[in-house]
PDB file of C-alpha atoms in Angstrom:
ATOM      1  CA  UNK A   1      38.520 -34.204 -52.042  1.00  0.00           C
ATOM      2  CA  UNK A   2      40.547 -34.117 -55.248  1.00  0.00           C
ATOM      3  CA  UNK A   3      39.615 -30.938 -57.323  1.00  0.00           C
ATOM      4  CA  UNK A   4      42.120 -28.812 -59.592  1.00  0.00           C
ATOM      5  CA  UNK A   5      43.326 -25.218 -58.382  1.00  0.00           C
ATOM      6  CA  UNK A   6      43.725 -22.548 -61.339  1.00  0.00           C
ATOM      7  CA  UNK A   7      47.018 -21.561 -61.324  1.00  0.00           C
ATOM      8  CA  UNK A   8      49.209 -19.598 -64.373  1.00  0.00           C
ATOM      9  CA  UNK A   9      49.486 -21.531 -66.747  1.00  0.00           C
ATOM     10  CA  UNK A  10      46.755 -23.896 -66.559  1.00  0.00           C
ATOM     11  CA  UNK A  11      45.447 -25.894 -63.736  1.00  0.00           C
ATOM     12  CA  UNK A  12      47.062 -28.005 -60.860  1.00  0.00           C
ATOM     13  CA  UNK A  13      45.401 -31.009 -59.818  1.00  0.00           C
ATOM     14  CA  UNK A  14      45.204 -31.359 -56.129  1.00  0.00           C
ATOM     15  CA  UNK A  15      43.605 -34.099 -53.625  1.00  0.00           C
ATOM     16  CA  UNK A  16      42.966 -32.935 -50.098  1.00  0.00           C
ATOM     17  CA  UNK A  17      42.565 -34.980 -46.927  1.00  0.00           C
ATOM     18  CA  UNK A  18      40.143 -33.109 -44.170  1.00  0.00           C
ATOM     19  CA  UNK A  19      40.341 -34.206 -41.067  1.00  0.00           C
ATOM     20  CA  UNK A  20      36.762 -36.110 -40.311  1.00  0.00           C
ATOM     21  CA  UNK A  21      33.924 -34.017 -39.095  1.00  0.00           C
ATOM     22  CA  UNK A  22      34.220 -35.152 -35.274  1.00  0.00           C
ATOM     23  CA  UNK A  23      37.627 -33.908 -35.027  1.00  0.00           C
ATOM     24  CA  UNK A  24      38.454 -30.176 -34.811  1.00  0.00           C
ATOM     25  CA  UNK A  25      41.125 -29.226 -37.483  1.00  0.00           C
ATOM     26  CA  UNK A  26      44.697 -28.370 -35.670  1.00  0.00           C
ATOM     27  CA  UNK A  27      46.203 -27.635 -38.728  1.00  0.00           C
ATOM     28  CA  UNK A  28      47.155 -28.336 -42.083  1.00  0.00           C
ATOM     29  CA  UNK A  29      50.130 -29.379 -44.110  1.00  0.00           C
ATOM     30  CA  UNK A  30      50.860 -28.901 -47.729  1.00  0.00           C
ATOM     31  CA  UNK A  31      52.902 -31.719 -49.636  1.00  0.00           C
ATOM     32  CA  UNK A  32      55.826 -31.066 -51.467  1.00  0.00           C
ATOM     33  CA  UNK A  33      56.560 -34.222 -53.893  1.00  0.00           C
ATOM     34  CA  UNK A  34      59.804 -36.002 -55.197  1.00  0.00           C
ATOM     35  CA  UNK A  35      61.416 -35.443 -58.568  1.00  0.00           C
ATOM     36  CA  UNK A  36      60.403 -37.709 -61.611  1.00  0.00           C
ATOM     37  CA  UNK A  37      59.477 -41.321 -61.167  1.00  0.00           C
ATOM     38  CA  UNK A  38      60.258 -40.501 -57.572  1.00  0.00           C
ATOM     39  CA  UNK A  39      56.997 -39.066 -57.134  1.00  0.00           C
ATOM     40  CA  UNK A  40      55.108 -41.708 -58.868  1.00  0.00           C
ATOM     41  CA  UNK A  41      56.586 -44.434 -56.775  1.00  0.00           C
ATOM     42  CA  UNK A  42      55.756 -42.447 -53.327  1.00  0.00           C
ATOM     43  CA  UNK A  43      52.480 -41.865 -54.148  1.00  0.00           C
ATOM     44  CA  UNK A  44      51.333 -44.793 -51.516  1.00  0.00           C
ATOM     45  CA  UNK A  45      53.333 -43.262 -48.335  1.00  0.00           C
ATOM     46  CA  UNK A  46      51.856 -39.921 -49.060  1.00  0.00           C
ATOM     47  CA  UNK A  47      48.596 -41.163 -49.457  1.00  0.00           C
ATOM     48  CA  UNK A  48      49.231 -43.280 -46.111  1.00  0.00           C
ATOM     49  CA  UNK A  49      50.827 -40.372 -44.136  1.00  0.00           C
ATOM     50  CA  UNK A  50      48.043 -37.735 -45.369  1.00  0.00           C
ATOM     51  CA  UNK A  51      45.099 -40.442 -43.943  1.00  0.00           C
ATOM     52  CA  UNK A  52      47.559 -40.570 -41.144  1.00  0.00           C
ATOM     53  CA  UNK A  53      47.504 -37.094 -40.381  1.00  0.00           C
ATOM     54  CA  UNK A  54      43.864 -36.182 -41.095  1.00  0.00           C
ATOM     55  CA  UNK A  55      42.754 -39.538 -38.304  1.00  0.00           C
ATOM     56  CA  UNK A  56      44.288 -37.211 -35.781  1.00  0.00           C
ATOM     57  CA  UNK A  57      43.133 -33.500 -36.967  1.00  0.00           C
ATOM     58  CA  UNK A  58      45.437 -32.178 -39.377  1.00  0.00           C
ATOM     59  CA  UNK A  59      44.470 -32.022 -42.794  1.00  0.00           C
ATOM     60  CA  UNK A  60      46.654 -31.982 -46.245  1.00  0.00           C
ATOM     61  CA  UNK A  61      47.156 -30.825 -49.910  1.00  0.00           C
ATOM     62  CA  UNK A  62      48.660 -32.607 -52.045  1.00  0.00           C
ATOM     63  CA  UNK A  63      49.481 -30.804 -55.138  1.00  0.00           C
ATOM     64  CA  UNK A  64      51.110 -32.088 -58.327  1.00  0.00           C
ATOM     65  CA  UNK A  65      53.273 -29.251 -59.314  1.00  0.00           C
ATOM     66  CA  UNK A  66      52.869 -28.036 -63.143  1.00  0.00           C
ATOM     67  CA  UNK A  67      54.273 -30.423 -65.886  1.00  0.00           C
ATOM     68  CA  UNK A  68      53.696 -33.284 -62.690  1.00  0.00           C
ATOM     69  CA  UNK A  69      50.983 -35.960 -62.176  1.00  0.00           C
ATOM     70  CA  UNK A  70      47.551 -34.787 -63.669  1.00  0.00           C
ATOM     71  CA  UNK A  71      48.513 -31.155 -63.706  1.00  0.00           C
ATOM     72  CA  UNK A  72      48.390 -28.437 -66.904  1.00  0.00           C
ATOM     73  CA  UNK A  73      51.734 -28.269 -68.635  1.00  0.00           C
ATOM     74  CA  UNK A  74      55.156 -30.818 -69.609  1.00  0.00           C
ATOM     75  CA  UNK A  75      57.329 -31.580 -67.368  1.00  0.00           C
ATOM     76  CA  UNK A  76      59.822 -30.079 -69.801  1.00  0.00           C
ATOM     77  CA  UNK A  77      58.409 -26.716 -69.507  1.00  0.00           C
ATOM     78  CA  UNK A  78      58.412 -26.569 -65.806  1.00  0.00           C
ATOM     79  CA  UNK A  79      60.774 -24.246 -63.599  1.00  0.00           C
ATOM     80  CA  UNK A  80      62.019 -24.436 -60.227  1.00  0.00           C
ATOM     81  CA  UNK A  81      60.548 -20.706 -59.787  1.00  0.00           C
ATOM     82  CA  UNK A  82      57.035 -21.757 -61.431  1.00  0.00           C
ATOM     83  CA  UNK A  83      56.614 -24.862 -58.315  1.00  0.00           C
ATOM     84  CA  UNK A  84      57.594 -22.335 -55.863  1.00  0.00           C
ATOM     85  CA  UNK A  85      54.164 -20.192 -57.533  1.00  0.00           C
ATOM     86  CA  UNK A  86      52.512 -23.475 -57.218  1.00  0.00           C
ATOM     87  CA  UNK A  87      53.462 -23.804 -53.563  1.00  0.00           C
ATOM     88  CA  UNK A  88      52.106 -19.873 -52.762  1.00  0.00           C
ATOM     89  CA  UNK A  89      48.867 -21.189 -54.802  1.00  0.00           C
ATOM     90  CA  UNK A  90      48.183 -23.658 -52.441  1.00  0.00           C
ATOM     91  CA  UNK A  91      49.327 -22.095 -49.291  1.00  0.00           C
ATOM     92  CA  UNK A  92      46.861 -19.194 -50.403  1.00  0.00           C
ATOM     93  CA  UNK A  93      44.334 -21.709 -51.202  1.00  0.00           C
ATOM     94  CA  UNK A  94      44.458 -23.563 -48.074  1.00  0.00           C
ATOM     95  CA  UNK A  95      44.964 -20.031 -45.892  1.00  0.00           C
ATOM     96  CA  UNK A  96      41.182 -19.044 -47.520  1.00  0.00           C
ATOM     97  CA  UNK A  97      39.578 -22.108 -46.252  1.00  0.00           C
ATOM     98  CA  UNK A  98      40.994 -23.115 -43.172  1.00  0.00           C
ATOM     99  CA  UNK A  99      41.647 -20.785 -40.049  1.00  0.00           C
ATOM    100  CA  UNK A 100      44.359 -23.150 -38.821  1.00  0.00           C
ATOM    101  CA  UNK A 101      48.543 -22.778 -38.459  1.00  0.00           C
ATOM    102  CA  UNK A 102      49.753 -24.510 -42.201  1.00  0.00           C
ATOM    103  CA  UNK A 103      52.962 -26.579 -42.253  1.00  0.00           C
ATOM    104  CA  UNK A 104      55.303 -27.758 -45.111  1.00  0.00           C
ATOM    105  CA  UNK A 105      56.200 -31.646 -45.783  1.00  0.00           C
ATOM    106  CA  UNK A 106      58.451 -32.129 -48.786  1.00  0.00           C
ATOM    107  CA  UNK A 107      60.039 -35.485 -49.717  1.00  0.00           C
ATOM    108  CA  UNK A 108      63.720 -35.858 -51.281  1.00  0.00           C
ATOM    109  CA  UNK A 109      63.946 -32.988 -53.653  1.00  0.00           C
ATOM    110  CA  UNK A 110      60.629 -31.724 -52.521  1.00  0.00           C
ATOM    111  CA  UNK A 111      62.117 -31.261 -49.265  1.00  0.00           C
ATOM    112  CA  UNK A 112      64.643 -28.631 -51.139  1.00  0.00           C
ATOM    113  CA  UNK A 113      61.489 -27.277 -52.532  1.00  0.00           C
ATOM    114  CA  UNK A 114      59.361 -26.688 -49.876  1.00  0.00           C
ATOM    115  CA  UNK A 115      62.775 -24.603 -47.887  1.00  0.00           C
ATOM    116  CA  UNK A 116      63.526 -22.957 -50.850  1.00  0.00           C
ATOM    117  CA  UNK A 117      60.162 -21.801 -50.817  1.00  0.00           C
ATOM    118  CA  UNK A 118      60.049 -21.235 -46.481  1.00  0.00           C
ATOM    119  CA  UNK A 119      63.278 -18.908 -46.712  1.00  0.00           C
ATOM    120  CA  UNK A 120      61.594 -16.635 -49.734  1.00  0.00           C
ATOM    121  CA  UNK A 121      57.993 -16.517 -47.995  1.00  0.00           C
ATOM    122  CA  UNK A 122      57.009 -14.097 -45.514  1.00  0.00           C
ATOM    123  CA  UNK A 123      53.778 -16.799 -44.694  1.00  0.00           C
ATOM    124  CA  UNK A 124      53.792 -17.825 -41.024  1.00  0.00           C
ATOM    125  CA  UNK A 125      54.882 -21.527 -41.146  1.00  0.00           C
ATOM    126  CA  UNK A 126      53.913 -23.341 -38.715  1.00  0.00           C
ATOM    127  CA  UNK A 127      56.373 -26.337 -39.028  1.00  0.00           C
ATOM    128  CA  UNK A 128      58.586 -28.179 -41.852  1.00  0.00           C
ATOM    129  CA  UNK A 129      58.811 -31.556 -42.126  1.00  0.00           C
ATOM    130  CA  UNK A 130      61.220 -33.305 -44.321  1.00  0.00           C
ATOM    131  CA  UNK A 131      61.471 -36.933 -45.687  1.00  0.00           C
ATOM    132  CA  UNK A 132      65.211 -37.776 -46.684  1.00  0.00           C
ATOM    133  CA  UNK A 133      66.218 -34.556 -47.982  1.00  0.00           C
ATOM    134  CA  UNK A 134      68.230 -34.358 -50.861  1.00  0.00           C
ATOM    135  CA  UNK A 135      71.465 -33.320 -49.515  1.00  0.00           C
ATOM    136  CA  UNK A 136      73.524 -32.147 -53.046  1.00  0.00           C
ATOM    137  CA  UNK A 137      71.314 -30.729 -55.989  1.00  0.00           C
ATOM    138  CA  UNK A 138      74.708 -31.513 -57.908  1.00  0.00           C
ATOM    139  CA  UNK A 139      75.106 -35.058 -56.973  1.00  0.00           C
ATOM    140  CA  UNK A 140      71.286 -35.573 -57.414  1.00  0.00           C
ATOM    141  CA  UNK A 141      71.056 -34.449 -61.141  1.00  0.00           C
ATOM    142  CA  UNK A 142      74.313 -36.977 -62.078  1.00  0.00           C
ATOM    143  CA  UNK A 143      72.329 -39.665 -60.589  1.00  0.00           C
ATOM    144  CA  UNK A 144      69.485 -38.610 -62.902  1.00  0.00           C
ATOM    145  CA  UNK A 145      71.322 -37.924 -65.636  1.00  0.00           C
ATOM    146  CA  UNK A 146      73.100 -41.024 -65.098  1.00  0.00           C
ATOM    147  CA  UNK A 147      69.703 -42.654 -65.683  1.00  0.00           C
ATOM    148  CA  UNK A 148      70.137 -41.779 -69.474  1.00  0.00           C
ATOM    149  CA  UNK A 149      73.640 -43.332 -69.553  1.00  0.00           C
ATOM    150  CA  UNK A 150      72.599 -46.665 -68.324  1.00  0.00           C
ATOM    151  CA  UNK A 151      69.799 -47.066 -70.436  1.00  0.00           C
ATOM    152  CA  UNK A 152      71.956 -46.183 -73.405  1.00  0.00           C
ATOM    153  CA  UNK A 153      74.496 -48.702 -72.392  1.00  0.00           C
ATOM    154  CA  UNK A 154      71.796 -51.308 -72.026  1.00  0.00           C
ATOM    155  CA  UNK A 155      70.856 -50.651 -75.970  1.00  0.00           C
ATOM    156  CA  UNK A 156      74.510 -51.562 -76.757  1.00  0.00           C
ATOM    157  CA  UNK A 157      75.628 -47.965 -77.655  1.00  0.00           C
ATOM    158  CA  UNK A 158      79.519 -48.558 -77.974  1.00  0.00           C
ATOM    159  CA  UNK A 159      80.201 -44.585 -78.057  1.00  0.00           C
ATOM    160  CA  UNK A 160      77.503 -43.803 -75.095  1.00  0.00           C
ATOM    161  CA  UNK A 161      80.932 -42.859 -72.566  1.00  0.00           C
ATOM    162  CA  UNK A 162      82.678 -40.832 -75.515  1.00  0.00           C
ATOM    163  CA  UNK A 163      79.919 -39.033 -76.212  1.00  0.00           C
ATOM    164  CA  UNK A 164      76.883 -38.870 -73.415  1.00  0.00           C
ATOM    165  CA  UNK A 165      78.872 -39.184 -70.203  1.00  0.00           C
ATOM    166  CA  UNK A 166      77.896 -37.178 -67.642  1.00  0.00           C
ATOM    167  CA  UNK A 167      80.217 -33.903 -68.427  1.00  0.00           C
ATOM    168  CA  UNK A 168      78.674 -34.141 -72.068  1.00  0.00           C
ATOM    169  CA  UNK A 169      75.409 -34.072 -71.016  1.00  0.00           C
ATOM    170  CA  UNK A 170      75.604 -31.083 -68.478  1.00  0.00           C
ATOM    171  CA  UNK A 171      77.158 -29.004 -71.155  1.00  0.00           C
ATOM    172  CA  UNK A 172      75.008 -30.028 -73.782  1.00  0.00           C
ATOM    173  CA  UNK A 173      72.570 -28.529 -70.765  1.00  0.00           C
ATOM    174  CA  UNK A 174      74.562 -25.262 -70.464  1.00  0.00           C
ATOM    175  CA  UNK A 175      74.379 -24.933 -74.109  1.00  0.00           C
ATOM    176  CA  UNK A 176      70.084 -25.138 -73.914  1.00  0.00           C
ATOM    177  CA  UNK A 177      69.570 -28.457 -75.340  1.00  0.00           C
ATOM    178  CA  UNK A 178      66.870 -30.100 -73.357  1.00  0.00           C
ATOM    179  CA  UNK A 179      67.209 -33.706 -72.791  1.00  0.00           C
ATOM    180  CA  UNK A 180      65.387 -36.579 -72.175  1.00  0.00           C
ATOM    181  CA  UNK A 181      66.177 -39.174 -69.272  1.00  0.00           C
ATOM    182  CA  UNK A 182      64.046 -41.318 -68.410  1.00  0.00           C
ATOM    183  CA  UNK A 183      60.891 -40.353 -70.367  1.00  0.00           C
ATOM    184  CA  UNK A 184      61.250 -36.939 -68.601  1.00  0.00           C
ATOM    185  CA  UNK A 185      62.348 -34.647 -70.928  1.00  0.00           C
ATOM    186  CA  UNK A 186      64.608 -31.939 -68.841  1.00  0.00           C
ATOM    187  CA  UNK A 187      65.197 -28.278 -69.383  1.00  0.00           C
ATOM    188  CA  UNK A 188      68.460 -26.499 -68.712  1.00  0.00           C
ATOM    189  CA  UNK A 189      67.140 -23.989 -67.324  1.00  0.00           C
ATOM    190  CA  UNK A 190      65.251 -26.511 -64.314  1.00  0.00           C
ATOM    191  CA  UNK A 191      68.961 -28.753 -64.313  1.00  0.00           C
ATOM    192  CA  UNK A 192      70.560 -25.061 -63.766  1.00  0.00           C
ATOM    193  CA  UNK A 193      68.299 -25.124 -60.432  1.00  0.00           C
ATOM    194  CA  UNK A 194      68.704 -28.135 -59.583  1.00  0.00           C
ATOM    195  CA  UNK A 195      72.607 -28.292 -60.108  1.00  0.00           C
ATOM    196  CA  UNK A 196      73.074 -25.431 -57.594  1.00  0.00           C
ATOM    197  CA  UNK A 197      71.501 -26.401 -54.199  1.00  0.00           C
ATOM    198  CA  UNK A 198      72.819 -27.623 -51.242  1.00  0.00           C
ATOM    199  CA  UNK A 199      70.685 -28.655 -48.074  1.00  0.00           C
ATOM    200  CA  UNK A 200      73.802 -26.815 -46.159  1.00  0.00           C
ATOM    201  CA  UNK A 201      72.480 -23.138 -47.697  1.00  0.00           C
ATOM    202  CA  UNK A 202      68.825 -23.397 -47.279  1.00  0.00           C
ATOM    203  CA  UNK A 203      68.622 -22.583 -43.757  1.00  0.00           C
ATOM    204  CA  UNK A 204      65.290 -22.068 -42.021  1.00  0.00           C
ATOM    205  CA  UNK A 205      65.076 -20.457 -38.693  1.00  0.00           C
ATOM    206  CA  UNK A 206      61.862 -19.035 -37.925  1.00  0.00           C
ATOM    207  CA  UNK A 207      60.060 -22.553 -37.438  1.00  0.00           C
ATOM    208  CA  UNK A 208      61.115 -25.723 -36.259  1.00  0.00           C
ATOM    209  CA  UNK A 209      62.112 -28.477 -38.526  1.00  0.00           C
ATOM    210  CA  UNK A 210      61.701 -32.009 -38.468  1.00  0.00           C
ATOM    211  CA  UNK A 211      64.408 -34.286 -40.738  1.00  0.00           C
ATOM    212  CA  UNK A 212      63.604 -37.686 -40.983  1.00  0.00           C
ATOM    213  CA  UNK A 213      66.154 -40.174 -42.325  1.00  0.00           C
ATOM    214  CA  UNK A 214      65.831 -43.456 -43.775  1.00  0.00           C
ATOM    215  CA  UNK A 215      68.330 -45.858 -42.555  1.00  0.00           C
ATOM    216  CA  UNK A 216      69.017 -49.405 -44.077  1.00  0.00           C
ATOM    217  CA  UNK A 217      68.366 -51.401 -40.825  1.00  0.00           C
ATOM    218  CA  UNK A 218      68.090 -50.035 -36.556  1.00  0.00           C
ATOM    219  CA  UNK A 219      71.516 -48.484 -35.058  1.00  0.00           C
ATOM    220  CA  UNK A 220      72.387 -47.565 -38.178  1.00  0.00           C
ATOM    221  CA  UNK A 221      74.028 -44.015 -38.594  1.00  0.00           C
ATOM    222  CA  UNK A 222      73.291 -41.240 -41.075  1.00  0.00           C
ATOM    223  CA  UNK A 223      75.731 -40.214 -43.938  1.00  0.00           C
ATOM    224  CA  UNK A 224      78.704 -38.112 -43.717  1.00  0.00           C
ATOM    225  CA  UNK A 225      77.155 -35.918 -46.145  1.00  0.00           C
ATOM    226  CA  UNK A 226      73.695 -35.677 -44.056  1.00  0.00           C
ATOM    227  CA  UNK A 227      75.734 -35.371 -40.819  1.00  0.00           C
ATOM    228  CA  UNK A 228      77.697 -32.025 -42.183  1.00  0.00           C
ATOM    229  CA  UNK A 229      74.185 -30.644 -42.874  1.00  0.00           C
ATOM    230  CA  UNK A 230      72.650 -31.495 -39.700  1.00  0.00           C
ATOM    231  CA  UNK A 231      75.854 -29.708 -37.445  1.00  0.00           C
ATOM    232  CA  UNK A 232      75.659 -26.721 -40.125  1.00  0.00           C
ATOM    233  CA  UNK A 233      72.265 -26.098 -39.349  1.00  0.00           C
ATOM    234  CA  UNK A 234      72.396 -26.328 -36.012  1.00  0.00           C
ATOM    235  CA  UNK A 235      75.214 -24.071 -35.783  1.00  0.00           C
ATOM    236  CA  UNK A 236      73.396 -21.533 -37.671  1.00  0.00           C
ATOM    237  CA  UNK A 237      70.541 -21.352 -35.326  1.00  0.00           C
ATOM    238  CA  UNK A 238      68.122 -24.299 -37.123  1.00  0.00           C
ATOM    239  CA  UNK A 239      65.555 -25.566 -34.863  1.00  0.00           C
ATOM    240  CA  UNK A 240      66.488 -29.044 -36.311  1.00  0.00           C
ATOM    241  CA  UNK A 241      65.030 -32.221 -34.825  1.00  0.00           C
ATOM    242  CA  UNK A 242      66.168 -35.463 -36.457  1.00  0.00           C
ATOM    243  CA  UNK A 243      65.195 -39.215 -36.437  1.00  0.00           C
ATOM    244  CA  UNK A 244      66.295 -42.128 -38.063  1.00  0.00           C
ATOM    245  CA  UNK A 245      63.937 -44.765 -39.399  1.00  0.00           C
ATOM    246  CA  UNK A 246      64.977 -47.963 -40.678  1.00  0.00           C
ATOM    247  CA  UNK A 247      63.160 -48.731 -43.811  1.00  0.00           C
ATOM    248  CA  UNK A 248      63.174 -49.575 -47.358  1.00  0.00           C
ATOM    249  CA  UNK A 249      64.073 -46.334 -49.610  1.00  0.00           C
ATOM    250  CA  UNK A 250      60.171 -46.438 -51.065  1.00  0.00           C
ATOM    251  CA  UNK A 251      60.687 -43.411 -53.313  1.00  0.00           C
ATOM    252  CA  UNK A 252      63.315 -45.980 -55.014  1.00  0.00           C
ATOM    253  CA  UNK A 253      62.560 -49.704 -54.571  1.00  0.00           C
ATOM    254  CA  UNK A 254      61.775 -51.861 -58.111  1.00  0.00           C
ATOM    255  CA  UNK A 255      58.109 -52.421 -56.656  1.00  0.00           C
ATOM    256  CA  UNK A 256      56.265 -49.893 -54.558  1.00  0.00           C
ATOM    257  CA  UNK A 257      56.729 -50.517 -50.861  1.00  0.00           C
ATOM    258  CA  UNK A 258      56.112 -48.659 -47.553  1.00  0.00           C
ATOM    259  CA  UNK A 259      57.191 -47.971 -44.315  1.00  0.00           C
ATOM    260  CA  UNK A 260      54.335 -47.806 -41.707  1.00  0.00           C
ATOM    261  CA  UNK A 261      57.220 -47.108 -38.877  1.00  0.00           C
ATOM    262  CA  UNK A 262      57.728 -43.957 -40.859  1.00  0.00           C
ATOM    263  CA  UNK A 263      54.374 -42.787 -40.798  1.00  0.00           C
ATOM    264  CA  UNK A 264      53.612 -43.669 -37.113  1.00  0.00           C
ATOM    265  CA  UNK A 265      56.970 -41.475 -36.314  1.00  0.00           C
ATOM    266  CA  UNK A 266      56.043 -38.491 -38.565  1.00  0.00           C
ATOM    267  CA  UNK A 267      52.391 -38.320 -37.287  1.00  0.00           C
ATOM    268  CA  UNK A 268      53.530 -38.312 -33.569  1.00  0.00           C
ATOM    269  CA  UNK A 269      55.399 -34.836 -34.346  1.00  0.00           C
ATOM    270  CA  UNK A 270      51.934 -33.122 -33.593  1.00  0.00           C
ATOM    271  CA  UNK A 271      50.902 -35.962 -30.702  1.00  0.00           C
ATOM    272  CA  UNK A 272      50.967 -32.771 -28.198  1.00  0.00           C
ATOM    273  CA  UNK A 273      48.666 -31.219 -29.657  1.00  0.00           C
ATOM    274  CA  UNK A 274      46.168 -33.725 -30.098  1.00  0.00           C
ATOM    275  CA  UNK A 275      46.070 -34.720 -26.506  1.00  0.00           C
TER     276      UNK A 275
END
């Protein structure tokens, strides 16, 4: 049922999956997208997890956060802060229809997102699911930003290192000078967010959460970086259950692919409750 959810400022276009008719709704589960192109090139594995999830009871919203998608507003104008008022629209919106527990799933720096958002809610969340977390908000936003340099390189710009490296651009940032990578034009004041987080700090304890990792082939292990995360959580009381999944990174591949294994394992989280 797509439909768009008044929200300040503007409107937020949202789709959302019911479970069918004969099934009694267990719960429901409110998307969290990537960052950028990220998004548009996962649309396919969210649209095949959400059918996923509503064939066995659970129902989901996807929402394209403001300046995202089909939603009011540029994607230079959006904050971190105005996505996390996106995410209490649709939690509200959801908590007014449906008398059922509501869970977040957030994907790469929606993952960030939708804990950001768990650790400054007082909502009762039923569950978090995340799909390859962004693990460094810092190292993230110099792979984006390093999006700019390449394609400046490719146009034969001699100076590009001198001039647009990495360090120029960030303080070129810090200075207020939006810039645009990619065809996404960014604001400071969203690279500021981004730039600070760290999957180590954004500890949720109240509900469990489920961390699923992409790996390049079976038996492979996680990285060093995700590792550190995954024993700093746990030491800090995380109810943290992980799984690997070898696949193709979908939310990055040249042409859009999926990973079915990846939906049959996230599904299964709520397999007790189905039977």
């Amino acid at each position: 049922m797509p439909f768009f959810l008044k929200v300040e400022p503007g409107e937020r276009f949202c789709l959302y999956h019911a479970p069918p008719a004969s099934r009694e709704c267990r719960g429901v589960l409110i998307y969290v997208h990537p960052f950028g192109d990220e998004m548009n090139k996962s649309r396919r594995m969210a649209a095949m997890q959400a059918r996923a999830f509503a064939a066995v009871g659970f129902g989901v919203l996807q929402i394209d956060l403001f300046g995202c998608g089909d939603s009011s507003g540029e994607f230079g104008d959006a904050s971190w802060n105005i996505w996390k008022r996106d995410l209490a629209a649709a939690w509200s919106w959801l908590e007014n229809r449906v008398a059922a527990p509501i869970s977040l799933w957030g994907l790469r720096l929606g993952a960030l997102l939708a804990l950001d958002f768990a650790r400054s809610s007082e909502n009762a969340i039923n569950r978090i699911i995340l799909w390859q977390p962004v693990i460094s908000g810092e190292s993230f936003l110099t792979r984006f930003l390093r999006l700019r340099l390449a394609n400046e390189i490719l146009l034969g710009d001699a100076s590009t290192e001198k001039n647009t490296g990495t360090n120029a651009m960030r303080d070129s940032l810090r200075a207020g000078n939006p810039l645009e990578v990619a065809g996404y034009e960014l604001a400071p004041d969203m690279a500021a967010a981004i730039d600070i987080l760290q999957a180590a700090e954004l500890l949720v304890t109240r509900c469990p959460v489920h961390w699923f990792e992409v790996v390049a082939e079976p038996g492979r292990s996680m990285t060093a970086a995700g590792t550190k995360v995954v024993t700093a959580w746990k030491q800090n009381g995380v109810d943290l259950h992980l799984q690997l999944v070898p696949c193709l990174p979908f939310w990055a591949t040249q042409e859009i692919s999926d990973c079915p294994e990846l939906v049959l394992a996230t599904a299964d989280i709520f397999a007790e409750q189905v039977r």
